[in-house]
Amino acid sequence: MVSLGFSPGIPGSVHNDVLSANPTSSQDKYNLIEELKRRGRAAVTSKNYPDADILYGKGVAVLQTLVDSADEEEKAKAKKDIAILYSNRSLSLLQLGKSEDARYDAQKATEFDPTYIKGYWRLGQALVSLSRNTEALEAYEAAFNLDSSNKALKKECEKVRVKIEQEKLLMEASAEEVATTPALPPPVTTTTTKKVVTGTKATKTTTSTNKDAGMKDGTFGKSEHVRGYKIVNGKKTSYFHHEQTEEEKRLIGDIAPKKIDPATTVTNDAVAPEGKDRSAWN
């Protein structure tokens, strides 16, 4: 192999010799590309996709310098080669579960070489993995248009068409289900309105109601026990009411009012003759 320049590689990698290489001439660059392709294919065969990703990535970086060159012939050749490396790295990325990265690389492959059938194939695979089936069909059909005798491509196109049809039927069924499902009645809400009355007037009204309720049946209202009432002989009366005891009644005697007997009534004339110590008021 032609002697190559070097740049920092990946410590511990068995491919550190090629990964750290930094060739300057076009020939040295192509020699390095061939070695990277060889090792990349071996990595894919052994399903060592992480190594394949790194190796093809190195190849893309090297070829990009040739794509940017001023020589149109060299640029055209580099574009076709870089399309292959992008396509191969797309495969590795898809196997690593990096579907979006795989789609990007496959897309780049078709951009660098629109006639590269495998680039469209990889793009279709990545798009199917992303459930973008309509776009995947477009990619497969683009490849099939380039090689209409390719039975594998024809089969992939048919498989994706079935997927798209199934998605369409599922969407129609979902839309019909939504359209025929009766709308749920609006939730019933119970609103409780509590009237809060404040102020002196409300307080008086409440007190009056309580008083009336208590006096109807001879019992205390809610606040009458602190307003000077008490129960005497089963009746509600003033707190200052006093019932006489039998002893008190005996000492005082009968003080009930009595009817006056005219026959026993003493008049002023009997007490003092007219003109004798009688006032004008007698």
PDB file of C-alpha atoms in Angstrom:
ATOM      1  CA  MET A   1       0.000   0.000   0.000  1.00  0.00           C
ATOM      2  CA  VAL A   2       1.145   3.512  -0.738  1.00  0.00           C
ATOM      3  CA  SER A   3       2.500   5.325   2.271  1.00  0.00           C
ATOM      4  CA  LEU A   4      -0.188   7.490   3.893  1.00  0.00           C
ATOM      5  CA  GLY A   5      -0.134  10.516   6.109  1.00  0.00           C
ATOM      6  CA  PHE A   6      -1.728  10.267   9.560  1.00  0.00           C
ATOM      7  CA  SER A   7      -4.231  12.126  11.716  1.00  0.00           C
ATOM      8  CA  PRO A   8      -5.627  11.203  15.140  1.00  0.00           C
ATOM      9  CA  GLY A   9      -7.673   8.010  15.022  1.00  0.00           C
ATOM     10  CA  ILE A  10      -9.756   6.093  17.569  1.00  0.00           C
ATOM     11  CA  PRO A  11      -7.662   4.740  20.456  1.00  0.00           C
ATOM     12  CA  GLY A  12      -7.875   0.959  20.755  1.00  0.00           C
ATOM     13  CA  SER A  13      -9.556   0.435  17.369  1.00  0.00           C
ATOM     14  CA  VAL A  14      -8.203  -2.354  15.138  1.00  0.00           C
ATOM     15  CA  HIS A  15      -8.855  -0.002  12.242  1.00  0.00           C
ATOM     16  CA  ASN A  16      -6.818   2.818  13.721  1.00  0.00           C
ATOM     17  CA  ASP A  17      -4.295   2.661  10.860  1.00  0.00           C
ATOM     18  CA  VAL A  18      -6.856   3.611   8.210  1.00  0.00           C
ATOM     19  CA  LEU A  19      -9.015   5.797  10.453  1.00  0.00           C
ATOM     20  CA  SER A  20      -6.043   7.997  11.334  1.00  0.00           C
ATOM     21  CA  ALA A  21      -4.734   8.174   7.755  1.00  0.00           C
ATOM     22  CA  ASN A  22      -4.701  11.590   6.101  1.00  0.00           C
ATOM     23  CA  PRO A  23      -3.644  11.188   2.447  1.00  0.00           C
ATOM     24  CA  THR A  24      -2.998  14.249   0.326  1.00  0.00           C
ATOM     25  CA  SER A  25      -2.797  13.053  -3.267  1.00  0.00           C
ATOM     26  CA  SER A  26      -5.818  11.841  -5.211  1.00  0.00           C
ATOM     27  CA  GLN A  27      -4.244   8.438  -5.801  1.00  0.00           C
ATOM     28  CA  ASP A  28      -3.489   7.946  -2.109  1.00  0.00           C
ATOM     29  CA  LYS A  29      -7.016   8.942  -1.274  1.00  0.00           C
ATOM     30  CA  TYR A  30      -8.478   6.379  -3.656  1.00  0.00           C
ATOM     31  CA  ASN A  31      -6.179   3.709  -2.300  1.00  0.00           C
ATOM     32  CA  LEU A  32      -7.452   4.485   1.186  1.00  0.00           C
ATOM     33  CA  ILE A  33     -11.072   4.426  -0.042  1.00  0.00           C
ATOM     34  CA  GLU A  34     -10.617   0.921  -1.460  1.00  0.00           C
ATOM     35  CA  GLU A  35      -9.223  -0.327   1.841  1.00  0.00           C
ATOM     36  CA  LEU A  36     -12.089   1.298   3.773  1.00  0.00           C
ATOM     37  CA  LYS A  37     -14.617  -0.357   1.447  1.00  0.00           C
ATOM     38  CA  ARG A  38     -12.987  -3.760   1.915  1.00  0.00           C
ATOM     39  CA  ARG A  39     -13.002  -3.505   5.698  1.00  0.00           C
ATOM     40  CA  GLY A  40     -16.511  -2.071   5.676  1.00  0.00           C
ATOM     41  CA  ARG A  41     -17.856  -5.042   3.697  1.00  0.00           C
ATOM     42  CA  ALA A  42     -16.156  -7.443   6.106  1.00  0.00           C
ATOM     43  CA  ALA A  43     -17.707  -5.637   9.070  1.00  0.00           C
ATOM     44  CA  VAL A  44     -21.197  -5.843   7.530  1.00  0.00           C
ATOM     45  CA  THR A  45     -20.715  -9.540   6.721  1.00  0.00           C
ATOM     46  CA  SER A  46     -19.809 -10.216  10.353  1.00  0.00           C
ATOM     47  CA  LYS A  47     -22.684  -7.922  11.460  1.00  0.00           C
ATOM     48  CA  ASN A  48     -20.234  -5.596  13.158  1.00  0.00           C
ATOM     49  CA  TYR A  49     -22.330  -2.584  12.182  1.00  0.00           C
ATOM     50  CA  PRO A  50     -20.667  -0.071  14.540  1.00  0.00           C
ATOM     51  CA  ASP A  51     -17.314  -0.655  12.831  1.00  0.00           C
ATOM     52  CA  ALA A  52     -18.961  -0.518   9.419  1.00  0.00           C
ATOM     53  CA  ASP A  53     -20.517   2.831  10.336  1.00  0.00           C
ATOM     54  CA  ILE A  54     -17.116   4.251  11.320  1.00  0.00           C
ATOM     55  CA  LEU A  55     -15.264   2.873   8.294  1.00  0.00           C
ATOM     56  CA  TYR A  56     -17.802   4.105   5.737  1.00  0.00           C
ATOM     57  CA  GLY A  57     -17.934   7.428   7.536  1.00  0.00           C
ATOM     58  CA  LYS A  58     -14.184   7.822   7.104  1.00  0.00           C
ATOM     59  CA  GLY A  59     -14.551   7.025   3.422  1.00  0.00           C
ATOM     60  CA  VAL A  60     -17.262   9.668   3.008  1.00  0.00           C
ATOM     61  CA  ALA A  61     -15.016  12.287   4.632  1.00  0.00           C
ATOM     62  CA  VAL A  62     -12.107  11.470   2.342  1.00  0.00           C
ATOM     63  CA  LEU A  63     -14.221  11.425  -0.823  1.00  0.00           C
ATOM     64  CA  GLN A  64     -15.831  14.722   0.061  1.00  0.00           C
ATOM     65  CA  THR A  65     -12.465  16.387  -0.475  1.00  0.00           C
ATOM     66  CA  LEU A  66     -12.429  15.000  -4.018  1.00  0.00           C
ATOM     67  CA  VAL A  67     -16.027  16.058  -4.670  1.00  0.00           C
ATOM     68  CA  ASP A  68     -14.990  19.611  -3.751  1.00  0.00           C
ATOM     69  CA  SER A  69     -12.058  19.569  -6.191  1.00  0.00           C
ATOM     70  CA  ALA A  70     -11.943  21.774  -9.288  1.00  0.00           C
ATOM     71  CA  ASP A  71     -11.380  18.861 -11.714  1.00  0.00           C
ATOM     72  CA  GLU A  72     -14.807  18.037 -13.186  1.00  0.00           C
ATOM     73  CA  GLU A  73     -13.834  14.509 -14.258  1.00  0.00           C
ATOM     74  CA  GLU A  74     -12.458  13.716 -10.838  1.00  0.00           C
ATOM     75  CA  LYS A  75     -15.496  15.308  -9.192  1.00  0.00           C
ATOM     76  CA  ALA A  76     -17.911  13.153 -11.240  1.00  0.00           C
ATOM     77  CA  LYS A  77     -16.055   9.968 -10.296  1.00  0.00           C
ATOM     78  CA  ALA A  78     -15.962  10.985  -6.617  1.00  0.00           C
ATOM     79  CA  LYS A  79     -19.728  11.602  -6.577  1.00  0.00           C
ATOM     80  CA  LYS A  80     -20.475   8.073  -7.752  1.00  0.00           C
ATOM     81  CA  ASP A  81     -18.092   6.611  -5.178  1.00  0.00           C
ATOM     82  CA  ILE A  82     -19.430   8.719  -2.332  1.00  0.00           C
ATOM     83  CA  ALA A  83     -22.984   7.649  -3.257  1.00  0.00           C
ATOM     84  CA  ILE A  84     -21.946   4.021  -2.718  1.00  0.00           C
ATOM     85  CA  LEU A  85     -20.411   4.790   0.684  1.00  0.00           C
ATOM     86  CA  TYR A  86     -23.487   6.756   1.800  1.00  0.00           C
ATOM     87  CA  SER A  87     -25.697   3.849   0.719  1.00  0.00           C
ATOM     88  CA  ASN A  88     -23.533   1.312   2.570  1.00  0.00           C
ATOM     89  CA  ARG A  89     -23.460   3.416   5.717  1.00  0.00           C
ATOM     90  CA  SER A  90     -27.253   3.776   5.471  1.00  0.00           C
ATOM     91  CA  LEU A  91     -27.501  -0.014   5.684  1.00  0.00           C
ATOM     92  CA  SER A  92     -25.310  -0.084   8.807  1.00  0.00           C
ATOM     93  CA  LEU A  93     -27.239   2.721  10.479  1.00  0.00           C
ATOM     94  CA  LEU A  94     -30.561   1.013   9.784  1.00  0.00           C
ATOM     95  CA  GLN A  95     -29.260  -2.170  11.402  1.00  0.00           C
ATOM     96  CA  LEU A  96     -28.234  -0.082  14.423  1.00  0.00           C
ATOM     97  CA  GLY A  97     -31.798   1.205  14.753  1.00  0.00           C
ATOM     98  CA  LYS A  98     -30.911   4.715  13.561  1.00  0.00           C
ATOM     99  CA  SER A  99     -33.671   4.971  10.970  1.00  0.00           C
ATOM    100  CA  GLU A 100     -33.606   8.727  10.479  1.00  0.00           C
ATOM    101  CA  ASP A 101     -29.820   8.763  10.039  1.00  0.00           C
ATOM    102  CA  ALA A 102     -30.173   5.868   7.607  1.00  0.00           C
ATOM    103  CA  ARG A 103     -32.777   7.831   5.642  1.00  0.00           C
ATOM    104  CA  TYR A 104     -30.490  10.855   5.496  1.00  0.00           C
ATOM    105  CA  ASP A 105     -27.547   8.843   4.138  1.00  0.00           C
ATOM    106  CA  ALA A 106     -29.721   7.085   1.560  1.00  0.00           C
ATOM    107  CA  GLN A 107     -31.133  10.431   0.463  1.00  0.00           C
ATOM    108  CA  LYS A 108     -27.596  11.776   0.049  1.00  0.00           C
ATOM    109  CA  ALA A 109     -26.702   8.727  -2.023  1.00  0.00           C
ATOM    110  CA  THR A 110     -29.534   9.437  -4.500  1.00  0.00           C
ATOM    111  CA  GLU A 111     -28.544  13.105  -4.649  1.00  0.00           C
ATOM    112  CA  PHE A 112     -24.904  12.363  -5.466  1.00  0.00           C
ATOM    113  CA  ASP A 113     -25.884   9.732  -8.043  1.00  0.00           C
ATOM    114  CA  PRO A 114     -29.535   9.845  -9.254  1.00  0.00           C
ATOM    115  CA  THR A 115     -28.924   6.692 -11.298  1.00  0.00           C
ATOM    116  CA  TYR A 116     -27.772   4.587  -8.329  1.00  0.00           C
ATOM    117  CA  ILE A 117     -30.516   1.980  -7.866  1.00  0.00           C
ATOM    118  CA  LYS A 118     -29.284   0.718  -4.506  1.00  0.00           C
ATOM    119  CA  GLY A 119     -29.454   4.254  -3.093  1.00  0.00           C
ATOM    120  CA  TYR A 120     -33.223   4.334  -3.750  1.00  0.00           C
ATOM    121  CA  TRP A 121     -33.539   0.835  -2.334  1.00  0.00           C
ATOM    122  CA  ARG A 122     -31.868   1.905   0.913  1.00  0.00           C
ATOM    123  CA  LEU A 123     -34.034   5.010   0.999  1.00  0.00           C
ATOM    124  CA  GLY A 124     -37.177   2.914   0.649  1.00  0.00           C
ATOM    125  CA  GLN A 125     -36.078   0.622   3.485  1.00  0.00           C
ATOM    126  CA  ALA A 126     -35.350   3.530   5.813  1.00  0.00           C
ATOM    127  CA  LEU A 127     -38.680   5.205   5.052  1.00  0.00           C
ATOM    128  CA  VAL A 128     -40.602   1.981   5.693  1.00  0.00           C
ATOM    129  CA  SER A 129     -38.830   1.745   9.042  1.00  0.00           C
ATOM    130  CA  LEU A 130     -40.091   5.262   9.772  1.00  0.00           C
ATOM    131  CA  SER A 131     -43.645   4.266   8.704  1.00  0.00           C
ATOM    132  CA  ARG A 132     -43.482   6.779   5.859  1.00  0.00           C
ATOM    133  CA  ASN A 133     -44.875   4.288   3.390  1.00  0.00           C
ATOM    134  CA  THR A 134     -46.052   6.673   0.683  1.00  0.00           C
ATOM    135  CA  GLU A 135     -42.558   8.151   0.418  1.00  0.00           C
ATOM    136  CA  ALA A 136     -41.070   4.663   0.552  1.00  0.00           C
ATOM    137  CA  LEU A 137     -43.194   3.624  -2.437  1.00  0.00           C
ATOM    138  CA  GLU A 138     -41.927   6.633  -4.380  1.00  0.00           C
ATOM    139  CA  ALA A 139     -38.330   5.593  -3.625  1.00  0.00           C
ATOM    140  CA  TYR A 140     -38.926   1.973  -4.672  1.00  0.00           C
ATOM    141  CA  GLU A 141     -40.734   3.058  -7.823  1.00  0.00           C
ATOM    142  CA  ALA A 142     -37.820   5.363  -8.710  1.00  0.00           C
ATOM    143  CA  ALA A 143     -35.487   2.379  -8.429  1.00  0.00           C
ATOM    144  CA  PHE A 144     -37.876   0.159 -10.398  1.00  0.00           C
ATOM    145  CA  ASN A 145     -38.049   2.728 -13.171  1.00  0.00           C
ATOM    146  CA  LEU A 146     -34.282   2.420 -13.483  1.00  0.00           C
ATOM    147  CA  ASP A 147     -34.485  -1.393 -13.612  1.00  0.00           C
ATOM    148  CA  SER A 148     -37.960  -2.656 -14.474  1.00  0.00           C
ATOM    149  CA  SER A 149     -36.730  -6.231 -14.723  1.00  0.00           C
ATOM    150  CA  ASN A 150     -35.738  -6.311 -11.067  1.00  0.00           C
ATOM    151  CA  LYS A 151     -38.199  -8.731  -9.439  1.00  0.00           C
ATOM    152  CA  ALA A 152     -37.054  -7.878  -5.930  1.00  0.00           C
ATOM    153  CA  LEU A 153     -37.883  -4.213  -6.472  1.00  0.00           C
ATOM    154  CA  LYS A 154     -41.261  -5.104  -7.930  1.00  0.00           C
ATOM    155  CA  LYS A 155     -42.017  -7.206  -4.872  1.00  0.00           C
ATOM    156  CA  GLU A 156     -41.058  -4.369  -2.517  1.00  0.00           C
ATOM    157  CA  CYS A 157     -43.332  -1.995  -4.387  1.00  0.00           C
ATOM    158  CA  GLU A 158     -46.251  -4.416  -4.021  1.00  0.00           C
ATOM    159  CA  LYS A 159     -45.600  -4.899  -0.300  1.00  0.00           C
ATOM    160  CA  VAL A 160     -45.595  -1.161   0.340  1.00  0.00           C
ATOM    161  CA  ARG A 161     -48.779  -0.679  -1.704  1.00  0.00           C
ATOM    162  CA  VAL A 162     -50.498  -3.224   0.532  1.00  0.00           C
ATOM    163  CA  LYS A 163     -49.322  -1.331   3.612  1.00  0.00           C
ATOM    164  CA  ILE A 164     -50.651   1.938   2.213  1.00  0.00           C
ATOM    165  CA  GLU A 165     -54.024   0.342   1.400  1.00  0.00           C
ATOM    166  CA  GLN A 166     -54.272  -1.133   4.876  1.00  0.00           C
ATOM    167  CA  GLU A 167     -53.523   2.272   6.394  1.00  0.00           C
ATOM    168  CA  LYS A 168     -56.217   3.842   4.206  1.00  0.00           C
ATOM    169  CA  LEU A 169     -58.829   1.269   5.256  1.00  0.00           C
ATOM    170  CA  LEU A 170     -57.896   1.689   8.891  1.00  0.00           C
ATOM    171  CA  MET A 171     -58.257   5.459   8.663  1.00  0.00           C
ATOM    172  CA  GLU A 172     -61.635   5.138   6.928  1.00  0.00           C
ATOM    173  CA  ALA A 173     -62.860   2.708   9.569  1.00  0.00           C
ATOM    174  CA  SER A 174     -61.731   5.036  12.331  1.00  0.00           C
ATOM    175  CA  ALA A 175     -63.439   8.009  10.675  1.00  0.00           C
ATOM    176  CA  GLU A 176     -66.674   6.015  10.246  1.00  0.00           C
ATOM    177  CA  GLU A 177     -66.583   4.913  13.865  1.00  0.00           C
ATOM    178  CA  VAL A 178     -66.191   8.488  15.006  1.00  0.00           C
ATOM    179  CA  ALA A 179     -69.054   9.615  12.744  1.00  0.00           C
ATOM    180  CA  THR A 180     -71.476   6.927  13.974  1.00  0.00           C
ATOM    181  CA  THR A 181     -70.623   7.112  17.649  1.00  0.00           C
ATOM    182  CA  PRO A 182     -73.353   9.117  19.409  1.00  0.00           C
ATOM    183  CA  ALA A 183     -72.138  12.132  21.218  1.00  0.00           C
ATOM    184  CA  LEU A 184     -72.050  11.793  24.945  1.00  0.00           C
ATOM    185  CA  PRO A 185     -74.581  13.963  26.784  1.00  0.00           C
ATOM    186  CA  PRO A 186     -73.104  16.960  28.511  1.00  0.00           C
ATOM    187  CA  PRO A 187     -72.175  16.305  32.097  1.00  0.00           C
ATOM    188  CA  VAL A 188     -74.867  17.193  34.631  1.00  0.00           C
ATOM    189  CA  THR A 189     -73.667  19.764  37.036  1.00  0.00           C
ATOM    190  CA  THR A 190     -75.492  20.708  40.203  1.00  0.00           C
ATOM    191  CA  THR A 191     -75.028  24.254  41.314  1.00  0.00           C
ATOM    192  CA  THR A 192     -75.812  25.071  44.885  1.00  0.00           C
ATOM    193  CA  THR A 193     -76.429  28.729  45.506  1.00  0.00           C
ATOM    194  CA  LYS A 194     -75.949  29.802  49.063  1.00  0.00           C
ATOM    195  CA  LYS A 195     -77.365  33.180  49.911  1.00  0.00           C
ATOM    196  CA  VAL A 196     -75.300  34.870  52.535  1.00  0.00           C
ATOM    197  CA  VAL A 197     -77.063  37.783  54.235  1.00  0.00           C
ATOM    198  CA  THR A 198     -75.075  40.008  56.496  1.00  0.00           C
ATOM    199  CA  GLY A 199     -75.948  43.104  58.472  1.00  0.00           C
ATOM    200  CA  THR A 200     -78.162  44.162  61.364  1.00  0.00           C
ATOM    201  CA  LYS A 201     -81.438  43.552  59.538  1.00  0.00           C
ATOM    202  CA  ALA A 202     -80.674  39.921  58.873  1.00  0.00           C
ATOM    203  CA  THR A 203     -79.645  39.375  62.476  1.00  0.00           C
ATOM    204  CA  LYS A 204     -82.912  40.862  63.764  1.00  0.00           C
ATOM    205  CA  THR A 205     -84.959  38.708  61.437  1.00  0.00           C
ATOM    206  CA  THR A 206     -83.236  35.584  62.650  1.00  0.00           C
ATOM    207  CA  THR A 207     -83.738  36.555  66.278  1.00  0.00           C
ATOM    208  CA  SER A 208     -87.437  37.234  65.759  1.00  0.00           C
ATOM    209  CA  THR A 209     -87.930  33.884  64.104  1.00  0.00           C
ATOM    210  CA  ASN A 210     -86.203  32.083  66.935  1.00  0.00           C
ATOM    211  CA  LYS A 211     -88.244  33.939  69.549  1.00  0.00           C
ATOM    212  CA  ASP A 212     -91.545  33.083  67.924  1.00  0.00           C
ATOM    213  CA  ALA A 213     -90.592  29.478  67.598  1.00  0.00           C
ATOM    214  CA  GLY A 214     -89.767  29.297  71.271  1.00  0.00           C
ATOM    215  CA  MET A 215     -92.886  31.043  72.578  1.00  0.00           C
ATOM    216  CA  LYS A 216     -95.361  28.932  70.621  1.00  0.00           C
ATOM    217  CA  ASP A 217     -94.676  25.774  72.597  1.00  0.00           C
ATOM    218  CA  GLY A 218     -93.563  27.399  75.868  1.00  0.00           C
ATOM    219  CA  THR A 219     -89.955  26.404  75.430  1.00  0.00           C
ATOM    220  CA  PHE A 220     -86.825  28.429  74.990  1.00  0.00           C
ATOM    221  CA  GLY A 221     -85.707  29.649  71.599  1.00  0.00           C
ATOM    222  CA  LYS A 222     -82.059  29.496  70.582  1.00  0.00           C
ATOM    223  CA  SER A 223     -81.058  32.598  72.523  1.00  0.00           C
ATOM    224  CA  GLU A 224     -83.812  33.105  75.104  1.00  0.00           C
ATOM    225  CA  HIS A 225     -81.871  31.463  77.911  1.00  0.00           C
ATOM    226  CA  VAL A 226     -79.597  34.484  77.938  1.00  0.00           C
ATOM    227  CA  ARG A 227     -82.360  37.088  77.526  1.00  0.00           C
ATOM    228  CA  GLY A 228     -84.036  36.888  81.022  1.00  0.00           C
ATOM    229  CA  TYR A 229     -86.486  34.023  80.665  1.00  0.00           C
ATOM    230  CA  LYS A 230     -87.035  30.935  82.770  1.00  0.00           C
ATOM    231  CA  ILE A 231     -89.523  28.080  83.152  1.00  0.00           C
ATOM    232  CA  VAL A 232     -91.857  28.161  86.210  1.00  0.00           C
ATOM    233  CA  ASN A 233     -94.508  25.460  86.675  1.00  0.00           C
ATOM    234  CA  GLY A 234     -94.043  24.422  83.075  1.00  0.00           C
ATOM    235  CA  LYS A 235     -94.506  27.945  81.764  1.00  0.00           C
ATOM    236  CA  LYS A 236     -91.991  30.419  80.417  1.00  0.00           C
ATOM    237  CA  THR A 237     -91.849  33.646  82.375  1.00  0.00           C
ATOM    238  CA  SER A 238     -89.547  36.513  83.289  1.00  0.00           C
ATOM    239  CA  TYR A 239     -86.385  35.740  85.148  1.00  0.00           C
ATOM    240  CA  PHE A 240     -87.553  38.109  87.962  1.00  0.00           C
ATOM    241  CA  HIS A 241     -90.931  36.412  88.447  1.00  0.00           C
ATOM    242  CA  HIS A 242     -91.389  35.069  92.013  1.00  0.00           C
ATOM    243  CA  GLU A 243     -93.958  32.558  93.138  1.00  0.00           C
ATOM    244  CA  GLN A 244     -95.014  33.020  96.826  1.00  0.00           C
ATOM    245  CA  THR A 245     -94.489  30.147  99.167  1.00  0.00           C
ATOM    246  CA  GLU A 246     -97.273  28.958 101.468  1.00  0.00           C
ATOM    247  CA  GLU A 247     -95.557  30.596 104.446  1.00  0.00           C
ATOM    248  CA  GLU A 248     -95.385  33.916 102.627  1.00  0.00           C
ATOM    249  CA  LYS A 249     -99.052  33.718 101.728  1.00  0.00           C
ATOM    250  CA  ARG A 250    -100.035  33.033 105.402  1.00  0.00           C
ATOM    251  CA  LEU A 251     -98.057  35.984 106.719  1.00  0.00           C
ATOM    252  CA  ILE A 252     -99.316  38.457 104.135  1.00  0.00           C
ATOM    253  CA  GLY A 253    -102.870  37.255 104.146  1.00  0.00           C
ATOM    254  CA  ASP A 254    -105.462  37.528 101.448  1.00  0.00           C
ATOM    255  CA  ILE A 255    -104.521  40.543  99.404  1.00  0.00           C
ATOM    256  CA  ALA A 256    -106.838  39.886  96.530  1.00  0.00           C
ATOM    257  CA  PRO A 257    -109.077  42.915  95.627  1.00  0.00           C
ATOM    258  CA  LYS A 258    -112.656  42.761  97.152  1.00  0.00           C
ATOM    259  CA  LYS A 259    -115.957  44.407  96.319  1.00  0.00           C
ATOM    260  CA  ILE A 260    -116.872  47.299  98.669  1.00  0.00           C
ATOM    261  CA  ASP A 261    -120.233  47.060 100.552  1.00  0.00           C
ATOM    262  CA  PRO A 262    -122.120  50.447 100.368  1.00  0.00           C
ATOM    263  CA  ALA A 263    -123.748  49.871 103.754  1.00  0.00           C
ATOM    264  CA  THR A 264    -120.463  49.841 105.501  1.00  0.00           C
ATOM    265  CA  THR A 265    -118.886  52.645 103.532  1.00  0.00           C
ATOM    266  CA  VAL A 266    -117.849  55.650 105.687  1.00  0.00           C
ATOM    267  CA  THR A 267    -118.601  59.005 104.028  1.00  0.00           C
ATOM    268  CA  ASN A 268    -117.018  62.355 104.536  1.00  0.00           C
ATOM    269  CA  ASP A 269    -120.205  63.713 106.192  1.00  0.00           C
ATOM    270  CA  ALA A 270    -119.985  61.087 108.868  1.00  0.00           C
ATOM    271  CA  VAL A 271    -116.402  61.901 109.599  1.00  0.00           C
ATOM    272  CA  ALA A 272    -116.733  65.716 109.641  1.00  0.00           C
ATOM    273  CA  PRO A 273    -119.902  67.828 109.650  1.00  0.00           C
ATOM    274  CA  GLU A 274    -120.230  70.367 106.918  1.00  0.00           C
ATOM    275  CA  GLY A 275    -118.243  73.448 107.632  1.00  0.00           C
ATOM    276  CA  LYS A 276    -116.044  71.687 110.162  1.00  0.00           C
ATOM    277  CA  ASP A 277    -112.571  70.885 108.908  1.00  0.00           C
ATOM    278  CA  ARG A 278    -113.788  69.905 105.508  1.00  0.00           C
ATOM    279  CA  SER A 279    -111.656  70.669 102.545  1.00  0.00           C
ATOM    280  CA  ALA A 280    -112.836  71.734  99.182  1.00  0.00           C
ATOM    281  CA  TRP A 281    -111.933  68.378  97.897  1.00  0.00           C
ATOM    282  CA  ASN A 282    -114.277  66.416 100.259  1.00  0.00           C
TER     283      ASN A 282
END
